PDB file of C-alpha atoms and ligand atoms in Angstrom:
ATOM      1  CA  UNK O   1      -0.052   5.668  -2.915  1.00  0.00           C
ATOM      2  CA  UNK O   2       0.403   2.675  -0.692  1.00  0.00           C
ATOM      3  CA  UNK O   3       2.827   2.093   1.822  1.00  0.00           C
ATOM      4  CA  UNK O   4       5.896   0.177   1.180  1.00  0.00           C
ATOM      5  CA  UNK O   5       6.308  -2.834   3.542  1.00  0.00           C
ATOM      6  CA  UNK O   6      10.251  -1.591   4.026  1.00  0.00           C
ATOM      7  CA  UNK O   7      11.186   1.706   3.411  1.00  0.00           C
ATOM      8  CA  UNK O   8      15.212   3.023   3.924  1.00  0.00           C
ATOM      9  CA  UNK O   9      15.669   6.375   4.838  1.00  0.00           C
ATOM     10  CA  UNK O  10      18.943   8.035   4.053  1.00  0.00           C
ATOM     11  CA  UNK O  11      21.011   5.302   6.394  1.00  0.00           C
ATOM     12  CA  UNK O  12      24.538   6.398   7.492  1.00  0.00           C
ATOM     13  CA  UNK O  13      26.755   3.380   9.482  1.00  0.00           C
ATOM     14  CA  UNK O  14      30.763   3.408  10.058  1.00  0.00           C
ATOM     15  CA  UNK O  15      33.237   1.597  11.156  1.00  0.00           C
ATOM     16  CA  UNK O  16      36.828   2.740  11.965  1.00  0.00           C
ATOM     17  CA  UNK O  17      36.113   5.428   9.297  1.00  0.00           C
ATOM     18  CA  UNK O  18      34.392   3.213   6.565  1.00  0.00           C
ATOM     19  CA  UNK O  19      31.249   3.823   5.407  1.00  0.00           C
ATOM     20  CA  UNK O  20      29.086   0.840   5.355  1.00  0.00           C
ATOM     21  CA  UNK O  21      26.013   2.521   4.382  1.00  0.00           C
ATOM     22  CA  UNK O  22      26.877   6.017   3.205  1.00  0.00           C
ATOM     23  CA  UNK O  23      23.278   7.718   2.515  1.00  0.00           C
ATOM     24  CA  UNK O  24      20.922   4.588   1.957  1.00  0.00           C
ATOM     25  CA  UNK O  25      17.285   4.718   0.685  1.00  0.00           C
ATOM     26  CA  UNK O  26      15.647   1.460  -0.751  1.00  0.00           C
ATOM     27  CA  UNK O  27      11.952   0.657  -0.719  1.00  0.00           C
ATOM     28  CA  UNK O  28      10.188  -2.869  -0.968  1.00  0.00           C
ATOM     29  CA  UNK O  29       6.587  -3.221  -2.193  1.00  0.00           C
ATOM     30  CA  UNK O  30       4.929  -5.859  -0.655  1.00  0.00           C
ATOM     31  CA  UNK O  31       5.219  -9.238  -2.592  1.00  0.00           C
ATOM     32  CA  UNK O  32       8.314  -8.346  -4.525  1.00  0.00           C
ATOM     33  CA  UNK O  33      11.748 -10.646  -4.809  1.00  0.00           C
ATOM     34  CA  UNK O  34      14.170  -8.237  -4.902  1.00  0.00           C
ATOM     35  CA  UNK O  35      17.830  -9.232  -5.173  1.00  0.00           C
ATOM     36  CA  UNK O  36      20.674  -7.405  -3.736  1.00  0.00           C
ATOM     37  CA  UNK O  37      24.462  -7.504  -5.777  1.00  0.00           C
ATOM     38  CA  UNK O  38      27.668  -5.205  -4.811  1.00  0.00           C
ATOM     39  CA  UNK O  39      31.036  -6.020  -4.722  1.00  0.00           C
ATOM     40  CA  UNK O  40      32.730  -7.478  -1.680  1.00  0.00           C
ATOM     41  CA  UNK O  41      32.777  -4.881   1.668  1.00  0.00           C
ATOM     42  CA  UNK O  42      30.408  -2.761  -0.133  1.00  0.00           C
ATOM     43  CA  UNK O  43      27.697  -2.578   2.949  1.00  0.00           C
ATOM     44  CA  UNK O  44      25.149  -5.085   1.477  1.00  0.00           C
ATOM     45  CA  UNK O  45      25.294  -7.425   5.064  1.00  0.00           C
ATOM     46  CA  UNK O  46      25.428  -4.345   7.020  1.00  0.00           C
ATOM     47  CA  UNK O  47      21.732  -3.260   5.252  1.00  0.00           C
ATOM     48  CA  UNK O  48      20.285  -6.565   6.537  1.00  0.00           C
ATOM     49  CA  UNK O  49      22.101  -5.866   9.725  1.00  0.00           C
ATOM     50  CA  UNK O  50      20.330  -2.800   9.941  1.00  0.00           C
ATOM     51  CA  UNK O  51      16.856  -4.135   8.849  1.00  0.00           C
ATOM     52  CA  UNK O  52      17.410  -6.691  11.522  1.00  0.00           C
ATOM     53  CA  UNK O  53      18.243  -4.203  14.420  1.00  0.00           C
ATOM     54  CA  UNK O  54      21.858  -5.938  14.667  1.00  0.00           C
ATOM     55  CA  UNK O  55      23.240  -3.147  14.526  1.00  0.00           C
ATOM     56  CA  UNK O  56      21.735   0.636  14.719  1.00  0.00           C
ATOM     57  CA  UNK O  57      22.470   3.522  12.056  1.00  0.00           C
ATOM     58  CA  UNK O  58      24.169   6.945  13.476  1.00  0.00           C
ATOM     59  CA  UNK O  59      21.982   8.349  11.010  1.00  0.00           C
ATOM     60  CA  UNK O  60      18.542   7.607   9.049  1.00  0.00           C
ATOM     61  CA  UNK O  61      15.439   5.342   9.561  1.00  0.00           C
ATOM     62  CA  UNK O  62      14.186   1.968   8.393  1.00  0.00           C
ATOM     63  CA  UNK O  63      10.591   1.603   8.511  1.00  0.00           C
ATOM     64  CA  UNK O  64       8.103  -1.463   8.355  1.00  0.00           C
ATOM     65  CA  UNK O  65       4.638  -0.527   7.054  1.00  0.00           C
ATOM     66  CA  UNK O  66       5.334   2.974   7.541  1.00  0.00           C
ATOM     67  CA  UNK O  67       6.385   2.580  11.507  1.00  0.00           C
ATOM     68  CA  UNK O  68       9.758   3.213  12.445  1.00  0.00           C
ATOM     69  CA  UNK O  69      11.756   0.429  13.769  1.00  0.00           C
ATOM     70  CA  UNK O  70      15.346   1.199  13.677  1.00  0.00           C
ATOM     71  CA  UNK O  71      15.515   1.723  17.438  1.00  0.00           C
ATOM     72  CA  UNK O  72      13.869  -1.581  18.530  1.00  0.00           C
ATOM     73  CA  UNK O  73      15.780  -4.816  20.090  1.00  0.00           C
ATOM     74  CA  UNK O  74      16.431  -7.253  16.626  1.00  0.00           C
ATOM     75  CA  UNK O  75      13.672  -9.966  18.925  1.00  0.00           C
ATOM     76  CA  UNK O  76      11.124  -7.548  18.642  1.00  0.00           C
ATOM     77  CA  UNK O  77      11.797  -6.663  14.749  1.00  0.00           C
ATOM     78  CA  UNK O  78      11.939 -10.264  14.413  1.00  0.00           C
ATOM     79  CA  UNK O  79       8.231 -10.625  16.100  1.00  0.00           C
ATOM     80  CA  UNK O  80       6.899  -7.555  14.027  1.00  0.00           C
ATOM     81  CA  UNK O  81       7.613  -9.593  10.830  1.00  0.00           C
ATOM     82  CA  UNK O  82      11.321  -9.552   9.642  1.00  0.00           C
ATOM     83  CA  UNK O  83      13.222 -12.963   9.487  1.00  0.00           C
ATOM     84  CA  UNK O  84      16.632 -13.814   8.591  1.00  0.00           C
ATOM     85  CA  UNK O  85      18.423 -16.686   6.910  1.00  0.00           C
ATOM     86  CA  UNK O  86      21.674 -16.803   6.793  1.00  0.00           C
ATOM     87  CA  UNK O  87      25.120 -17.633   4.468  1.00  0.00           C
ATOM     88  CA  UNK O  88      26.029 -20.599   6.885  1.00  0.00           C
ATOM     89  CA  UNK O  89      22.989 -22.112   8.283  1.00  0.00           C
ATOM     90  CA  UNK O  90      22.087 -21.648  11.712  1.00  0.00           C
ATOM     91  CA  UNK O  91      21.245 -25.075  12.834  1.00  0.00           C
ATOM     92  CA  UNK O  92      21.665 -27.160  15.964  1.00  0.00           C
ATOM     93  CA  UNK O  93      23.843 -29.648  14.580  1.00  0.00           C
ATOM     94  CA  UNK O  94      23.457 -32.037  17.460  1.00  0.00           C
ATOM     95  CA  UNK O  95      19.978 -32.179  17.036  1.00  0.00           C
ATOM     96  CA  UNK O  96      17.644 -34.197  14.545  1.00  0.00           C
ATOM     97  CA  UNK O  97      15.648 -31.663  11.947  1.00  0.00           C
ATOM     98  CA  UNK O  98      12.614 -31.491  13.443  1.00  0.00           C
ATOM     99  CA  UNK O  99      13.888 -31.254  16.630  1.00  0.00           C
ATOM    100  CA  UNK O 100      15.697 -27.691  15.679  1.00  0.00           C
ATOM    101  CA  UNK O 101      12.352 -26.929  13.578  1.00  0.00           C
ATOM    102  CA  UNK O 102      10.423 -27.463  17.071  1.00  0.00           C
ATOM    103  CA  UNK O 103      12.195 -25.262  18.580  1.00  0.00           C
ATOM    104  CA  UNK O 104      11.767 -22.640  16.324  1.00  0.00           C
ATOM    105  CA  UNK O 105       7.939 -22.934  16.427  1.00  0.00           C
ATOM    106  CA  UNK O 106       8.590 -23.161  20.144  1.00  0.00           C
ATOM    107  CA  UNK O 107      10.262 -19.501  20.331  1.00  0.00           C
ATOM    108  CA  UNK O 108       7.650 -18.233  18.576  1.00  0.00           C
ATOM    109  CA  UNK O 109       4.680 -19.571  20.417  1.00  0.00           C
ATOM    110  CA  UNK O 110       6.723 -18.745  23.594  1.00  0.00           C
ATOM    111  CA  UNK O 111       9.113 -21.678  24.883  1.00  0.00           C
ATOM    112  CA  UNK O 112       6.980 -23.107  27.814  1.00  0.00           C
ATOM    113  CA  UNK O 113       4.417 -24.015  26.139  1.00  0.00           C
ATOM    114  CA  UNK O 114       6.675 -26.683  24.123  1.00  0.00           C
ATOM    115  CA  UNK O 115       7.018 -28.853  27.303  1.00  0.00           C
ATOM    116  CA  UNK O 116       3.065 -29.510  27.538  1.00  0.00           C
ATOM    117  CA  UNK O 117       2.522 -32.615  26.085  1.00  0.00           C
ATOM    118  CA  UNK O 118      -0.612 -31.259  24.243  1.00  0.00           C
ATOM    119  CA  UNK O 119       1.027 -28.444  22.758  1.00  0.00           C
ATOM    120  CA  UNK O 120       4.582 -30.885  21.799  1.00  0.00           C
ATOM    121  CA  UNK O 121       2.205 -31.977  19.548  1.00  0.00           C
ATOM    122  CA  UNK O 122       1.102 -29.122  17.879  1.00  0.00           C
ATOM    123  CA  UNK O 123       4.659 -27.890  17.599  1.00  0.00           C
ATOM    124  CA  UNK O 124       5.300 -31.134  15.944  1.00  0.00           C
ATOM    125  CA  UNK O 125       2.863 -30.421  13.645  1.00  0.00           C
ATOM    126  CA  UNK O 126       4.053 -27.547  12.227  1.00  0.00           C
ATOM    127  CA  UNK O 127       7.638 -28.317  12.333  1.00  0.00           C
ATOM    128  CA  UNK O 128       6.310 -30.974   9.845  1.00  0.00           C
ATOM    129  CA  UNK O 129       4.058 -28.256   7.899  1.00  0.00           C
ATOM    130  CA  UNK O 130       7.025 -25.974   7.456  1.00  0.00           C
ATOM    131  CA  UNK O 131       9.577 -28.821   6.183  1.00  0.00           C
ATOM    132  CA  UNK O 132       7.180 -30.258   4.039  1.00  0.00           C
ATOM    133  CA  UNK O 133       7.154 -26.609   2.723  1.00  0.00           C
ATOM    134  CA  UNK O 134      10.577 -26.836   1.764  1.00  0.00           C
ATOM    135  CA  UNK O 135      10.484 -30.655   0.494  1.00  0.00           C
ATOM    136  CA  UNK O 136      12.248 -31.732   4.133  1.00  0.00           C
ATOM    137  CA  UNK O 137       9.632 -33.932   5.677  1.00  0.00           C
ATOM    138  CA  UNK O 138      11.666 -37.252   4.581  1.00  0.00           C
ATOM    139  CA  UNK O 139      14.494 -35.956   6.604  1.00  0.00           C
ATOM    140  CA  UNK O 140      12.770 -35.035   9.612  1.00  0.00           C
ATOM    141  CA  UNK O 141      14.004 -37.313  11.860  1.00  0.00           C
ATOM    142  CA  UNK O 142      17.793 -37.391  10.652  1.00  0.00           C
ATOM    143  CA  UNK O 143      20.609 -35.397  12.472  1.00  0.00           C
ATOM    144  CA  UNK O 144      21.355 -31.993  10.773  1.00  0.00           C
ATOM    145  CA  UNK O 145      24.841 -32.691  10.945  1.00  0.00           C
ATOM    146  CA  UNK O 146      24.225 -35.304   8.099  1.00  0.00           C
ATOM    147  CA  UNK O 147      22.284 -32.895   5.296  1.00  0.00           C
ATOM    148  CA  UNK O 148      24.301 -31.491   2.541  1.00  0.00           C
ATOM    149  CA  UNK O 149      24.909 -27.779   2.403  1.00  0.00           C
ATOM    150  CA  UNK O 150      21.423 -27.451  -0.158  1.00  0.00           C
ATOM    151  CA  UNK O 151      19.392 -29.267   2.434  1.00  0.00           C
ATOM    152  CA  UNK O 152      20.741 -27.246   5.376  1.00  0.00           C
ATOM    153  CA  UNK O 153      20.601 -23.507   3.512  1.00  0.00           C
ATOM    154  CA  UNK O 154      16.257 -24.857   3.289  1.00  0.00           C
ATOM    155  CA  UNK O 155      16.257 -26.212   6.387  1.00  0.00           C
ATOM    156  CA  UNK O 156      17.552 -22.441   7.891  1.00  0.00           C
ATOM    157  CA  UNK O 157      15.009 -20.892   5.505  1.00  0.00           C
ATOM    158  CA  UNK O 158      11.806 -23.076   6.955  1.00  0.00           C
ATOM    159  CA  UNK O 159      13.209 -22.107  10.448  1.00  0.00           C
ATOM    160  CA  UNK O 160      12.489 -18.236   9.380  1.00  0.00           C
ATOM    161  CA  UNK O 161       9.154 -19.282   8.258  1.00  0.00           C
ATOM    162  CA  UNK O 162       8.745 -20.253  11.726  1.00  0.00           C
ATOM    163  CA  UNK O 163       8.164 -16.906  12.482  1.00  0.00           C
ATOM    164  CA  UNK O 164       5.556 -16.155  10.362  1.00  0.00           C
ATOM    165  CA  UNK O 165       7.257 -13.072   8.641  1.00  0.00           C
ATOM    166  CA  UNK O 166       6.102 -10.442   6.572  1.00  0.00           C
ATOM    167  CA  UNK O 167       9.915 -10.040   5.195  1.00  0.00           C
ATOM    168  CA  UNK O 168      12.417 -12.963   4.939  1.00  0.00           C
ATOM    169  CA  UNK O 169      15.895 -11.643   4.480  1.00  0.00           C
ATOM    170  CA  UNK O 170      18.040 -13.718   2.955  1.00  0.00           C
ATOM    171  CA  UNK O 171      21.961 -13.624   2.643  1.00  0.00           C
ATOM    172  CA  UNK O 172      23.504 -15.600  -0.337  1.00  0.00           C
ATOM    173  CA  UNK O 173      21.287 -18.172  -0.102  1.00  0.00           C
ATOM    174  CA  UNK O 174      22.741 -20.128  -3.057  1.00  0.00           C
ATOM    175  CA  UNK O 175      26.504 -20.074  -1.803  1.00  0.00           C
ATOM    176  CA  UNK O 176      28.262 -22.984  -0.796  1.00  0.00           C
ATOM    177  CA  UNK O 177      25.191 -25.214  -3.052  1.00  0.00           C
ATOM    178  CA  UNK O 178      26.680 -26.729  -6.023  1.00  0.00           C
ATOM    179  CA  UNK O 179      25.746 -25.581  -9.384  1.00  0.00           C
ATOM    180  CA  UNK O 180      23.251 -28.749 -10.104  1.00  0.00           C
ATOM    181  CA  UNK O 181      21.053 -28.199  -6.616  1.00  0.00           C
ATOM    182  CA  UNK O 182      21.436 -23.973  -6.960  1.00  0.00           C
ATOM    183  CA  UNK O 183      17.662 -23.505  -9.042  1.00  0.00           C
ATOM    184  CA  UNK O 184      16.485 -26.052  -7.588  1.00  0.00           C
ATOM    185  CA  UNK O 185      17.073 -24.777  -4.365  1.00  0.00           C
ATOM    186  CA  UNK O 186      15.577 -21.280  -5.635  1.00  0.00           C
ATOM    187  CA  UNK O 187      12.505 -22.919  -7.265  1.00  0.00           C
ATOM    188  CA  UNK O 188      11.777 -24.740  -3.939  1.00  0.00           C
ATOM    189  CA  UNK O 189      12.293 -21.132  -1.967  1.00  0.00           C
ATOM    190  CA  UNK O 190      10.269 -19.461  -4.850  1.00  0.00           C
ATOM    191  CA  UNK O 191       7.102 -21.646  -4.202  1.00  0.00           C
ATOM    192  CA  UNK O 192       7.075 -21.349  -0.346  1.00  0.00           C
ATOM    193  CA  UNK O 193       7.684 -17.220  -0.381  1.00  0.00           C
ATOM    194  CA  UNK O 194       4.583 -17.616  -2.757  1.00  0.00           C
ATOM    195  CA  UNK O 195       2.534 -20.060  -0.501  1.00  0.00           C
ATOM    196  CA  UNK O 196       3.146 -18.101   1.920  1.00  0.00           C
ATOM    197  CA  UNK O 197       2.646 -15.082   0.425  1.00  0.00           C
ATOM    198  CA  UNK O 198       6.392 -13.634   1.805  1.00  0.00           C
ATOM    199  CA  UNK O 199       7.801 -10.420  -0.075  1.00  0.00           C
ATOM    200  CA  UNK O 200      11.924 -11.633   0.249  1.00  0.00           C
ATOM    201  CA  UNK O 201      15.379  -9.585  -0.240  1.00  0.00           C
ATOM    202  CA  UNK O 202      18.204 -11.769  -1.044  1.00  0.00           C
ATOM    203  CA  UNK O 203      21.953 -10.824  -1.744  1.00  0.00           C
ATOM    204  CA  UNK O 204      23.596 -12.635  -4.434  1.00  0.00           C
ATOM    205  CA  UNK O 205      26.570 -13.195  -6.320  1.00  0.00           C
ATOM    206  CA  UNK O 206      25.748 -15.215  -8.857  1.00  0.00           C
ATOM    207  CA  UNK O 207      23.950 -13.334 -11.710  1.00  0.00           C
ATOM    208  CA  UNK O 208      22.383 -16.250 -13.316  1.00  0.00           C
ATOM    209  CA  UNK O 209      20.216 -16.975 -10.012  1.00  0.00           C
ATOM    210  CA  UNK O 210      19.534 -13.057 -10.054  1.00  0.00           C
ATOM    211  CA  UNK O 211      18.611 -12.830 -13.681  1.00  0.00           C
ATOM    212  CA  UNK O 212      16.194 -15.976 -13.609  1.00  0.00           C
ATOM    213  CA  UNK O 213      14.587 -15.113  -9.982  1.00  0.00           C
ATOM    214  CA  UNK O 214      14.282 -11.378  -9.054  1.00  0.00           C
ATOM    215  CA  UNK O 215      12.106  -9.437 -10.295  1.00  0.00           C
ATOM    216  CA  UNK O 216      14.348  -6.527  -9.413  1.00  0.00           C
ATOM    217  CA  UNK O 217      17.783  -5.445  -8.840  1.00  0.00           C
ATOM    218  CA  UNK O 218      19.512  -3.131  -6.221  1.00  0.00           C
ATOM    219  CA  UNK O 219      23.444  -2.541  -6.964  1.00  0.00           C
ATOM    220  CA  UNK O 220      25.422  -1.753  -3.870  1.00  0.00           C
ATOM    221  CA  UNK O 221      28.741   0.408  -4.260  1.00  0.00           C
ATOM    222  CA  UNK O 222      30.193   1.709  -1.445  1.00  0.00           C
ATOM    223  CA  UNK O 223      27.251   2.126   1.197  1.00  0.00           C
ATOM    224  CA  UNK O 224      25.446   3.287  -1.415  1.00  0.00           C
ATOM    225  CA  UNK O 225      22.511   2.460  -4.073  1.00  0.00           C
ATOM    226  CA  UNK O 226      24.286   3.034  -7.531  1.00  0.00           C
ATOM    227  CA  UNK O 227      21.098   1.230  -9.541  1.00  0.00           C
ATOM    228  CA  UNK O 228      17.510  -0.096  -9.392  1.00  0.00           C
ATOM    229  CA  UNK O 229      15.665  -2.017 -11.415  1.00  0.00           C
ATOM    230  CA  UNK O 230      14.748  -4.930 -13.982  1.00  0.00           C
ATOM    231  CA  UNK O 231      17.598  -7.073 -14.100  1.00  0.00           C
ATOM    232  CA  UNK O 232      17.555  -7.600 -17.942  1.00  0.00           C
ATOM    233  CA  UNK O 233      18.298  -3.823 -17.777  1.00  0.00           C
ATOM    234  CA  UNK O 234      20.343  -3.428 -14.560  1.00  0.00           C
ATOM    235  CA  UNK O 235      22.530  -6.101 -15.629  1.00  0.00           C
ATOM    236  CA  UNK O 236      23.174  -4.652 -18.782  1.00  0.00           C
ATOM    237  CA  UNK O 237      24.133  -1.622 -17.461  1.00  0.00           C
ATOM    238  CA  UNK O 238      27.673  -1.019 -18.257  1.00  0.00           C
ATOM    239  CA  UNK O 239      28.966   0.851 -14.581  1.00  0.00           C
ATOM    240  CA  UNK O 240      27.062  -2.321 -13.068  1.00  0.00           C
ATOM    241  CA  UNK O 241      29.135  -4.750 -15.386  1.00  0.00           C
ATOM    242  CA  UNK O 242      32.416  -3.363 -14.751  1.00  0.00           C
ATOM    243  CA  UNK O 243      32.026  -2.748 -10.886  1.00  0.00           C
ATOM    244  CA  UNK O 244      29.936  -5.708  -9.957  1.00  0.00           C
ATOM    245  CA  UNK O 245      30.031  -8.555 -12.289  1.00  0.00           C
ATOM    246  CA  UNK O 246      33.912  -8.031 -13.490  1.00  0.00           C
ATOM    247  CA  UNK O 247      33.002  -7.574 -16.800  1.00  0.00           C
ATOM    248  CA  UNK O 248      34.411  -4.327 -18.839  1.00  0.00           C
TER     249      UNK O 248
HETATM  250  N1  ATP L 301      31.101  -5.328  12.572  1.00  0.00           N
HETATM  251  C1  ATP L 301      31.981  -4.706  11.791  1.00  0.00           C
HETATM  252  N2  ATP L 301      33.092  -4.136  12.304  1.00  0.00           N
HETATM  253  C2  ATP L 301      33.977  -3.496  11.497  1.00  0.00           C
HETATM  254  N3  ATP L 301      33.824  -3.351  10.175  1.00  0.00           N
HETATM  255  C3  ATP L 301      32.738  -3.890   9.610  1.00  0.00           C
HETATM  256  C4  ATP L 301      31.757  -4.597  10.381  1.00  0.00           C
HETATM  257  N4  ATP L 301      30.766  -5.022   9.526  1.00  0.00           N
HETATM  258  C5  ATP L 301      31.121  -4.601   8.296  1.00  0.00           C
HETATM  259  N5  ATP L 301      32.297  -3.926   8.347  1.00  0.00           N
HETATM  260  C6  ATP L 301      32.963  -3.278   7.200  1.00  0.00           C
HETATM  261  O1  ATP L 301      31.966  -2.550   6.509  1.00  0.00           O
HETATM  262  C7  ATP L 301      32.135  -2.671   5.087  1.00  0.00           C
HETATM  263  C8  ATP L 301      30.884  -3.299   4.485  1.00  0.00           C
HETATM  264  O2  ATP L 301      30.826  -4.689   4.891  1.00  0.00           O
HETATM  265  P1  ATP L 301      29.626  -5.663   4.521  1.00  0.00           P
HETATM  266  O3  ATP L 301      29.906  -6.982   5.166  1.00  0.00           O
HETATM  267  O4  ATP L 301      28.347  -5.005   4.806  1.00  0.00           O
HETATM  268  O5  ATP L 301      29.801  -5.791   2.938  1.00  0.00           O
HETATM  269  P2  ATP L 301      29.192  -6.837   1.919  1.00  0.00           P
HETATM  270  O6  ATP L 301      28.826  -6.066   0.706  1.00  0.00           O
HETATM  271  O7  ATP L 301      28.141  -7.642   2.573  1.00  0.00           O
HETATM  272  O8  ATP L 301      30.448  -7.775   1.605  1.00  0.00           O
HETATM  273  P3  ATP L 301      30.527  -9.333   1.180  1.00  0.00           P
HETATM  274  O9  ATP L 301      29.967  -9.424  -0.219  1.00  0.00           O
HETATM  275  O10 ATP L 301      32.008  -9.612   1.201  1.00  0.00           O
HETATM  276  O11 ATP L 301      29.761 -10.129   2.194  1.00  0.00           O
HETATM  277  C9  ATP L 301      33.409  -3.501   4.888  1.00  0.00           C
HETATM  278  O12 ATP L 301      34.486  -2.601   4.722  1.00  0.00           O
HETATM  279  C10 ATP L 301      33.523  -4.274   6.176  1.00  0.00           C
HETATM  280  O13 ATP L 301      34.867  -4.607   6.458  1.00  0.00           O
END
């Protein structure tokens, strides 16, 4: 049996009393697009928190390729292959696009070598590589205070490429994108996981985006797993259409 790039073990996190995660255990094959959908509060940040090492279980494991990394700092998870993207961007503002893309390369490569005009270069280079990636490279040189929530949520995504990740975590990455830009936002994302050949988690509310894109569904309910699976079953599932989507 192979290994499972990320494997949950029984996870147990609370705060004040509530259970965040209240016994989880979720595995990811390598390569799959697996979508995440609970109702509000029901723990589904706090699981990407705890893949990330933001914050640490009282009880339970996560493991990446079979080694244990709930213990480590969230830099060195981050270096061993899990990247984040978040809800709201996390962009320098102030700065042009390819200046906050340089940077990430930058951190990555370690910082000093960014100020050697040789290597400025090469950073440049690949800031370009991973905005052409995301269909960016015409915006390069514009401030990211002036992109539109669509271009921003890719911008934040080629900035976890950056890293060169195994597994790209990524938290409602259609939210705040109006309904016109939200698939093609997804097909864009879709083509660069596949380029470069990244297995992805993403947590969703919108059921259209999940039903089109994932090729499988993980319900949250109260810190907990209640289904897995396709989601032209899972979202047929009648507990999953009355708890998650609102629909009796
Ligand atoms: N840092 C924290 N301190 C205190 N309580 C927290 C913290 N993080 C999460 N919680 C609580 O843990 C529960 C799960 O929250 P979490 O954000 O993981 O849910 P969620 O499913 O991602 O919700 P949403 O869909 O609204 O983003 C909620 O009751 C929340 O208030």
């Amino acid at each position: 049996m192979t290994t499972p790039l990320l494997k949950a073990e029984n996870l147990q996190v609370a705060f004040a009393g509530v259970k965040a995660a209240d016994g989880v255990n979720l595995e990811i094959a390598e390569g799959e697009f697996l979508a995440i959908i609970g109702p509000n509060g029901s723990g589904k940040t706090t699981f990407l928190n705890l893949c990330t090492g933001y914050i640490r279980p009282l009880a339970g494991e996560v493991f990446l390729d079979g080694r244990p990394i709930t213990r480590l700092a969230p830099r060195t998870i981050a270096r061993q292959g899990i990247a984040r993207a978040f809800q709201i961007p996390q962009l320098f503002t102030d700065q042009r696009l390819i200046d906050n893309l340089m940077l990430a390369v930058a951190a990555r490569r370690g910082i000093w070598d960014a100020f050697r005009p040789l290597d400025r270069r090469t950073h440049r280079d690949e800031a370009m590589q991973l905005l052409s990636m995301v269909g960016l490279e015409d915006v390069a040189e514009q401030s990211a205070a002036t992109l539109p929530e669509g271009l921003r949520k890719l911008a934040d995504i080629a900035i976890a490429f950056a890293l060169k990740p195994r597994l790209l975590l990524l938290d409602e990455p259609t939210s705040g994108v109006s309904a016109i830009e939200r698939f093609g936002l997804m097909e864009t994302l879709m083509t660069a996981l596949r380029q470069a050949r990244v297995t992805a988690l993403f947590v969703e509310h919108d059921m259209e985006v999940v039903e089109r894109y994932a090729d499988r569904v993980v319900v949250w309910d109260q810190g907990r797993v209640m289904a897995d699976g396709k989601p032209d079953i899972v979202l047929k599932d009648p507990r999953v259409l009355q708890n998650v989507v609102g629909v009796a």
